[in-house]
Amino acid sequence: MTGADPATPFGVYVHVPFCASRCGYCDFNTYTPGELGTGADPESYLAALDIELRLAAERMDNDGILRPAETVFVGGGTPSMLGADGLTRLLAGVRTHIGIAPGAEVTTESNPESTSPEFFDRLRGAGFTRISLGMQSAAGNVLAVLERRHTPGRPIAAAREARAAGFEHVNLDMIYGTPTETDDDVRATLDAILSAEVDHVSAYSLIVEDGTAMARKVNKGLLPAPDEDVLADRYQLIDDALRGAGFDWYEVSNWARPGGECHHNIGYWRDGDWWGAGPGAHSHLGGIRFFNVKHPRTYAAACARGELPVKDSERLSDIDRHTEKLMLGLRLRDGVDESDLRPGAEQVIAGYVESGLLRWICRAEGRRRLALTDGGRLLADGIIADILVAED
């Protein structure tokens, strides 16, 4: 960890591993009550988390890189299952041990069904500044295929409750390309999102992950696999609707009104530093990546012994860091600096510029940035791969 630069933007991610039920498409490190067994529950998790945050602060302080978090993001799982009391306690631990910078962005994900006006009021009072709600779709048939348990209208009601509680920054997540979904289902979802007056939308194409219930259904022929052409058409439909309503894309899968961007995620995409606390959480400090043990019971036991619950770590090579900088940076609207590109890919880049998939953004100081065009977003992964292969 000693290679970290204290001047690098720094955030804290906290993983909450609990869910009431498992969605059919999900492969995150989450556990339902029936999967946890004994010795793992929200109380033991919160106690262990406080220990990890204290140990993390001590480790970073010893390395001379401890500084208050500029962003905090509580994800999962379903953080709202901890209730307002649990989330308040969680955030107090971050503030006490690591510190939270003045004006920091502090986000928590929430399941709409486990929220209420009082819940949002209390989170606002505790210091949270941003709410991210899982919506996925406004169509009941799509939610059924995804095995989501909330009612179609609840995410919109929850977003309005968060806004009424004083949250200026509210995100709604949607998933597109679910088998049985129609264009009208997507339009209905977009209409509902826009009616909620949120300032951020994340839209992800459905990926059928190995080992999930949905993958088993696709493999058995019970569900069709997502169609790439349909995904491209749906992406364009989403982009047109959001940009027509005053949003703009700043990352391939994320749109925001002016000032509504998620700064925590930008820290990931811009090679920032972060400490990931909680079972299975990943961290990055100064080119060293490490991750925690996954199961809440194993995690709690390690913390109780006074040990950081780290399972493994790796020091990224210069090539690894360059690859990640391009893979993540080129997905952002303002792309990557010309100095971040290595020799050898000039011809490939020129070809994509000529075909209208990449563009050069000229800066006043004479430097240029390479960025995707609107059309290039649909082919981002392939374009980035071609550049990396062509580089010396």
XYZ file of C-alpha atoms in Angstrom:
392
model
C 0.000 0.000 0.000
C 2.992 2.277 0.396
C 2.907 3.185 -3.305
C -0.339 5.131 -2.940
C -0.262 8.891 -3.480
C -2.120 10.885 -0.793
C -3.061 13.406 -3.499
C -5.045 10.782 -5.463
C -8.847 11.035 -5.088
C -9.959 8.593 -2.396
C -13.288 6.944 -1.664
C -14.731 4.248 0.585
C -16.963 1.459 -0.686
C -18.931 -0.578 1.869
C -20.486 -3.867 0.783
C -23.666 -5.026 2.520
C -24.095 -8.733 1.672
C -27.742 -9.265 2.628
C -30.768 -9.761 0.369
C -34.284 -10.893 1.181
C -34.249 -13.105 -1.928
C -31.929 -13.762 -4.842
C -32.831 -12.346 -8.257
C -32.468 -14.830 -11.098
C -29.837 -12.819 -12.991
C -27.665 -11.824 -9.989
C -24.152 -13.171 -9.361
C -23.102 -10.621 -6.714
C -21.696 -11.657 -3.341
C -25.051 -11.669 -1.539
C -26.811 -14.031 0.858
C -30.427 -14.625 1.744
C -31.376 -15.536 5.343
C -31.611 -19.212 4.405
C -28.104 -19.185 2.915
C -26.361 -17.535 5.859
C -26.728 -20.183 8.517
C -25.641 -19.394 12.067
C -23.054 -16.833 13.126
C -23.813 -14.363 10.342
C -26.410 -11.637 10.726
C -26.653 -7.849 10.388
C -25.523 -7.248 13.977
C -22.367 -9.360 13.682
C -21.732 -7.768 10.271
C -21.942 -4.217 11.638
C -19.661 -5.061 14.557
C -17.112 -6.635 12.218
C -17.360 -3.749 9.767
C -16.489 -1.264 12.507
C -13.391 -3.305 13.317
C -12.334 -3.466 9.664
C -12.732 0.301 9.260
C -10.571 0.886 12.348
C -7.897 -1.527 11.119
C -8.024 0.004 7.642
C -7.484 3.482 9.059
C -4.552 2.249 11.141
C -2.970 0.557 8.119
C -3.358 3.612 5.885
C -2.128 5.909 8.655
C 0.991 3.774 9.095
C 1.580 4.022 5.339
C 1.102 7.790 5.388
C -1.887 7.745 3.044
C -4.855 8.124 5.383
C -7.129 10.976 4.331
C -10.871 11.676 4.593
C -13.038 10.018 1.982
C -14.205 12.319 -0.794
C -16.904 9.804 -1.704
C -18.638 6.988 0.155
C -20.750 4.366 -1.590
C -22.767 1.724 0.278
C -23.725 -1.086 -2.095
C -24.864 -4.655 -2.034
C -26.810 -6.741 -1.725
C -29.535 -4.641 -0.208
C -28.130 -1.976 2.137
C -31.626 -0.785 3.045
C -32.175 -4.139 4.805
C -30.016 -2.690 7.593
C -32.693 -0.040 8.128
C -31.996 3.599 8.896
C -30.424 2.660 12.243
C -27.961 0.240 10.663
C -26.984 2.579 7.837
C -26.547 5.461 10.280
C -24.268 3.261 12.389
C -22.341 2.148 9.293
C -21.735 5.719 8.158
C -20.720 6.774 11.662
C -18.010 4.108 11.534
C -16.611 5.509 8.292
C -16.696 9.032 9.725
C -15.072 8.026 13.037
C -12.263 5.842 11.748
C -11.424 7.136 8.259
C -13.130 10.502 8.083
C -15.445 12.048 5.517
C -14.356 15.203 3.704
C -16.572 18.318 3.782
C -18.963 18.249 0.824
C -18.368 14.547 0.177
C -20.787 12.570 -1.968
C -22.322 9.838 0.225
C -24.488 7.287 -1.604
C -26.452 4.264 -0.537
C -28.214 1.770 -2.748
C -31.710 0.862 -1.611
C -34.391 -1.626 -2.538
C -37.599 0.368 -3.050
C -39.620 -2.122 -0.991
C -37.477 -1.583 2.127
C -37.728 2.214 2.133
C -40.220 4.785 3.381
C -40.455 8.563 3.827
C -39.161 8.195 7.386
C -36.257 6.034 6.160
C -35.147 8.740 3.730
C -35.585 11.521 6.303
C -33.313 9.696 8.713
C -30.670 8.964 6.094
C -30.605 12.621 5.101
C -30.078 13.546 8.734
C -27.277 10.976 9.076
C -25.263 12.565 6.263
C -26.193 10.635 3.138
C -26.405 12.886 0.083
C -27.375 10.518 -2.725
C -29.803 7.595 -3.160
C -29.582 4.862 -5.801
C -32.704 2.766 -6.310
C -32.981 -0.521 -8.167
C -35.912 -0.259 -10.572
C -34.890 -2.477 -13.520
C -38.275 -2.181 -15.269
C -41.771 -0.745 -14.941
C -43.234 -3.842 -16.610
C -44.496 -6.570 -14.310
C -43.781 -9.319 -16.852
C -40.139 -8.228 -17.119
C -39.730 -8.098 -13.335
C -41.123 -11.631 -13.162
C -38.503 -12.927 -15.620
C -35.772 -11.146 -13.641
C -37.274 -12.548 -10.416
C -37.389 -9.084 -8.879
C -39.733 -8.882 -5.901
C -40.787 -5.216 -5.907
C -44.050 -3.978 -7.420
C -43.654 -2.003 -10.662
C -44.706 1.381 -9.252
C -42.770 1.277 -5.977
C -39.365 2.541 -7.293
C -40.986 5.715 -8.636
C -42.790 6.317 -5.348
C -39.524 5.752 -3.468
C -37.650 8.171 -5.725
C -40.262 10.840 -5.041
C -40.042 10.166 -1.301
C -36.254 10.586 -1.450
C -36.633 13.853 -3.303
C -39.201 15.054 -0.770
C -36.738 14.235 2.028
C -34.251 16.677 0.495
C -32.096 14.412 -1.668
C -31.081 16.389 -4.740
C -29.275 13.412 -6.211
C -31.343 10.290 -6.886
C -30.501 7.504 -9.340
C -32.737 4.838 -10.844
C -31.187 1.663 -12.300
C -32.807 -0.051 -15.258
C -31.983 -3.249 -17.133
C -32.825 -3.671 -20.799
C -32.832 -6.697 -23.080
C -34.623 -9.112 -20.749
C -36.258 -12.024 -22.607
C -39.969 -11.245 -23.271
C -39.325 -7.490 -22.953
C -40.765 -5.315 -25.748
C -39.935 -1.825 -26.978
C -43.148 -0.643 -25.334
C -41.954 -2.078 -22.007
C -38.776 -0.012 -22.320
C -40.741 3.107 -23.244
C -43.024 2.620 -20.248
C -39.989 2.280 -17.979
C -38.465 5.464 -19.376
C -41.747 7.356 -19.003
C -41.928 6.274 -15.367
C -38.312 7.275 -14.701
C -38.797 10.713 -16.202
C -41.949 11.243 -14.157
C -39.897 10.758 -10.956
C -37.674 13.782 -11.733
C -34.435 12.018 -10.775
C -31.101 13.437 -11.917
C -29.294 10.191 -12.793
C -30.119 6.990 -14.692
C -27.981 3.879 -15.057
C -29.097 1.555 -17.863
C -27.431 -1.835 -18.207
C -27.929 -4.472 -20.852
C -28.862 -7.831 -19.402
C -25.878 -10.153 -19.085
C -26.620 -13.805 -18.402
C -23.931 -14.737 -15.898
C -22.767 -18.325 -15.522
C -24.081 -20.017 -12.410
C -27.232 -17.921 -12.080
C -30.782 -19.210 -12.185
C -31.329 -17.304 -15.427
C -28.298 -18.962 -17.044
C -29.711 -22.366 -16.175
C -33.022 -21.447 -17.817
C -31.274 -20.166 -20.947
C -29.118 -23.302 -21.147
C -32.230 -25.487 -20.886
C -34.019 -23.519 -23.599
C -36.633 -22.172 -21.193
C -35.613 -18.583 -21.978
C -33.981 -17.143 -25.111
C -30.562 -15.517 -24.747
C -30.428 -11.710 -25.145
C -30.170 -10.658 -28.779
C -27.281 -8.282 -29.620
C -29.231 -6.399 -32.313
C -32.168 -5.922 -29.955
C -29.807 -4.670 -27.231
C -28.356 -2.098 -29.628
C -31.820 -0.878 -30.651
C -32.921 -0.621 -27.016
C -29.788 1.319 -26.098
C -30.540 3.836 -28.828
C -34.145 4.105 -27.658
C -32.968 4.811 -24.090
C -30.355 7.325 -25.186
C -32.808 9.240 -27.365
C -35.415 9.452 -24.601
C -33.009 10.527 -21.868
C -31.160 13.086 -23.959
C -34.467 14.478 -25.132
C -35.379 15.029 -21.466
C -32.230 16.950 -20.521
C -29.907 14.094 -19.547
C -26.583 13.413 -21.213
C -24.323 10.400 -21.138
C -21.023 10.715 -19.273
C -20.197 6.995 -19.261
C -21.483 4.423 -21.727
C -24.143 3.092 -19.314
C -24.793 6.257 -17.282
C -26.733 9.445 -17.947
C -27.120 12.488 -15.714
C -28.600 15.933 -15.633
C -25.923 18.654 -15.215
C -24.243 18.151 -11.844
C -25.827 14.741 -11.245
C -22.864 12.528 -12.141
C -21.803 9.854 -9.639
C -18.369 11.010 -8.470
C -17.662 7.768 -6.635
C -17.927 5.744 -9.823
C -15.907 8.337 -11.732
C -13.173 7.650 -9.178
C -13.158 4.003 -10.269
C -13.074 4.911 -13.940
C -10.294 7.478 -13.439
C -7.903 5.148 -11.599
C -8.600 6.577 -8.160
C -7.957 4.949 -4.804
C -10.603 3.363 -2.613
C -10.902 1.095 0.390
C -13.544 -1.583 -0.024
C -14.940 -2.737 3.318
C -17.257 -5.678 3.947
C -17.424 -9.302 2.770
C -15.977 -9.755 -0.716
C -15.266 -6.035 -1.179
C -12.408 -5.049 -3.511
C -9.935 -2.231 -2.833
C -7.331 -0.335 -4.847
C -4.506 1.734 -3.378
C -1.570 2.955 -5.430
C -1.614 0.160 -7.972
C -2.210 -2.592 -5.416
C -5.534 -4.408 -5.602
C -6.818 -6.587 -2.770
C -10.115 -8.177 -1.827
C -11.801 -9.530 1.276
C -13.025 -12.999 2.131
C -16.538 -13.498 0.816
C -18.714 -15.154 3.440
C -20.062 -12.898 6.221
C -19.263 -15.510 8.857
C -15.623 -15.873 7.746
C -15.374 -12.109 7.461
C -16.698 -11.527 10.987
C -14.359 -14.163 12.435
C -11.278 -12.532 10.873
C -12.251 -9.100 12.163
C -12.939 -10.524 15.640
C -9.342 -11.806 15.681
C -8.142 -8.271 14.994
C -7.106 -9.110 11.438
C -7.896 -7.307 8.229
C -10.173 -9.767 6.379
C -8.109 -9.654 3.175
C -8.103 -12.878 1.174
C -5.587 -11.962 -1.522
C -3.803 -9.060 -3.202
C -1.820 -8.246 -6.328
C 0.420 -5.434 -7.494
C -0.686 -4.283 -10.927
C 2.040 -4.044 -13.549
C 2.460 -0.933 -15.677
C 0.824 -2.835 -18.534
C -2.115 -3.822 -16.316
C -2.655 -0.217 -15.199
C -2.420 1.069 -18.760
C -4.911 -1.540 -19.964
C -7.378 -0.619 -17.223
C -6.930 3.105 -17.838
C -7.908 2.630 -21.482
C -10.694 0.101 -20.820
C -12.375 2.355 -18.273
C -11.341 5.817 -19.437
C -12.499 5.370 -23.014
C -15.982 4.518 -21.765
C -16.227 8.061 -20.390
C -17.578 10.894 -22.497
C -14.346 12.905 -22.272
C -12.171 9.887 -23.043
C -8.455 9.630 -22.345
C -5.572 12.028 -22.748
C -3.397 11.560 -25.827
C -0.424 11.008 -23.501
C -2.152 7.901 -22.105
C -1.941 6.168 -25.494
C 1.062 4.058 -26.422
C 2.761 3.987 -29.843
C 1.630 1.469 -32.409
C -2.120 2.061 -32.500
C -2.040 5.262 -34.588
C -3.379 3.552 -37.712
C -6.163 1.753 -35.844
C -7.204 4.966 -34.110
C -7.100 6.924 -37.370
C -9.348 4.326 -38.992
C -11.924 4.590 -36.219
C -11.769 8.398 -36.357
C -12.333 8.299 -40.120
C -15.277 5.937 -39.712
C -16.865 8.233 -37.124
C -16.549 5.926 -34.107
C -13.775 7.865 -32.333
C -13.030 11.590 -32.201
C -10.277 13.876 -31.012
C -11.255 16.549 -28.496
C -8.898 19.515 -28.684
C -8.081 21.383 -25.483
C -7.091 25.031 -25.215
C -3.615 24.123 -23.956
C -2.952 22.212 -27.185
C -3.455 18.724 -25.783
C -5.947 16.298 -27.273
C -8.204 13.641 -25.775
C -9.442 10.564 -27.597
C -13.121 9.813 -27.039
C -15.949 7.692 -28.382
C -18.533 9.288 -30.605
C -22.208 8.621 -30.016
C -22.052 5.849 -32.588
C -18.884 4.415 -31.112
C -20.511 3.684 -27.758
C -22.249 0.588 -29.105
C -18.886 -0.850 -30.180
C -16.808 0.424 -27.246
C -15.451 -2.929 -26.089
C -14.295 -3.948 -29.554
C -12.722 -0.576 -30.291
C -10.779 -0.592 -27.033
C -9.618 -4.170 -27.623
C -8.345 -3.271 -31.106
C -6.352 -0.320 -29.749
C -4.767 -2.411 -27.012
C -3.806 -5.188 -29.454
C -2.245 -2.694 -31.891
C -0.127 -0.911 -29.288
C 3.548 -1.826 -29.113
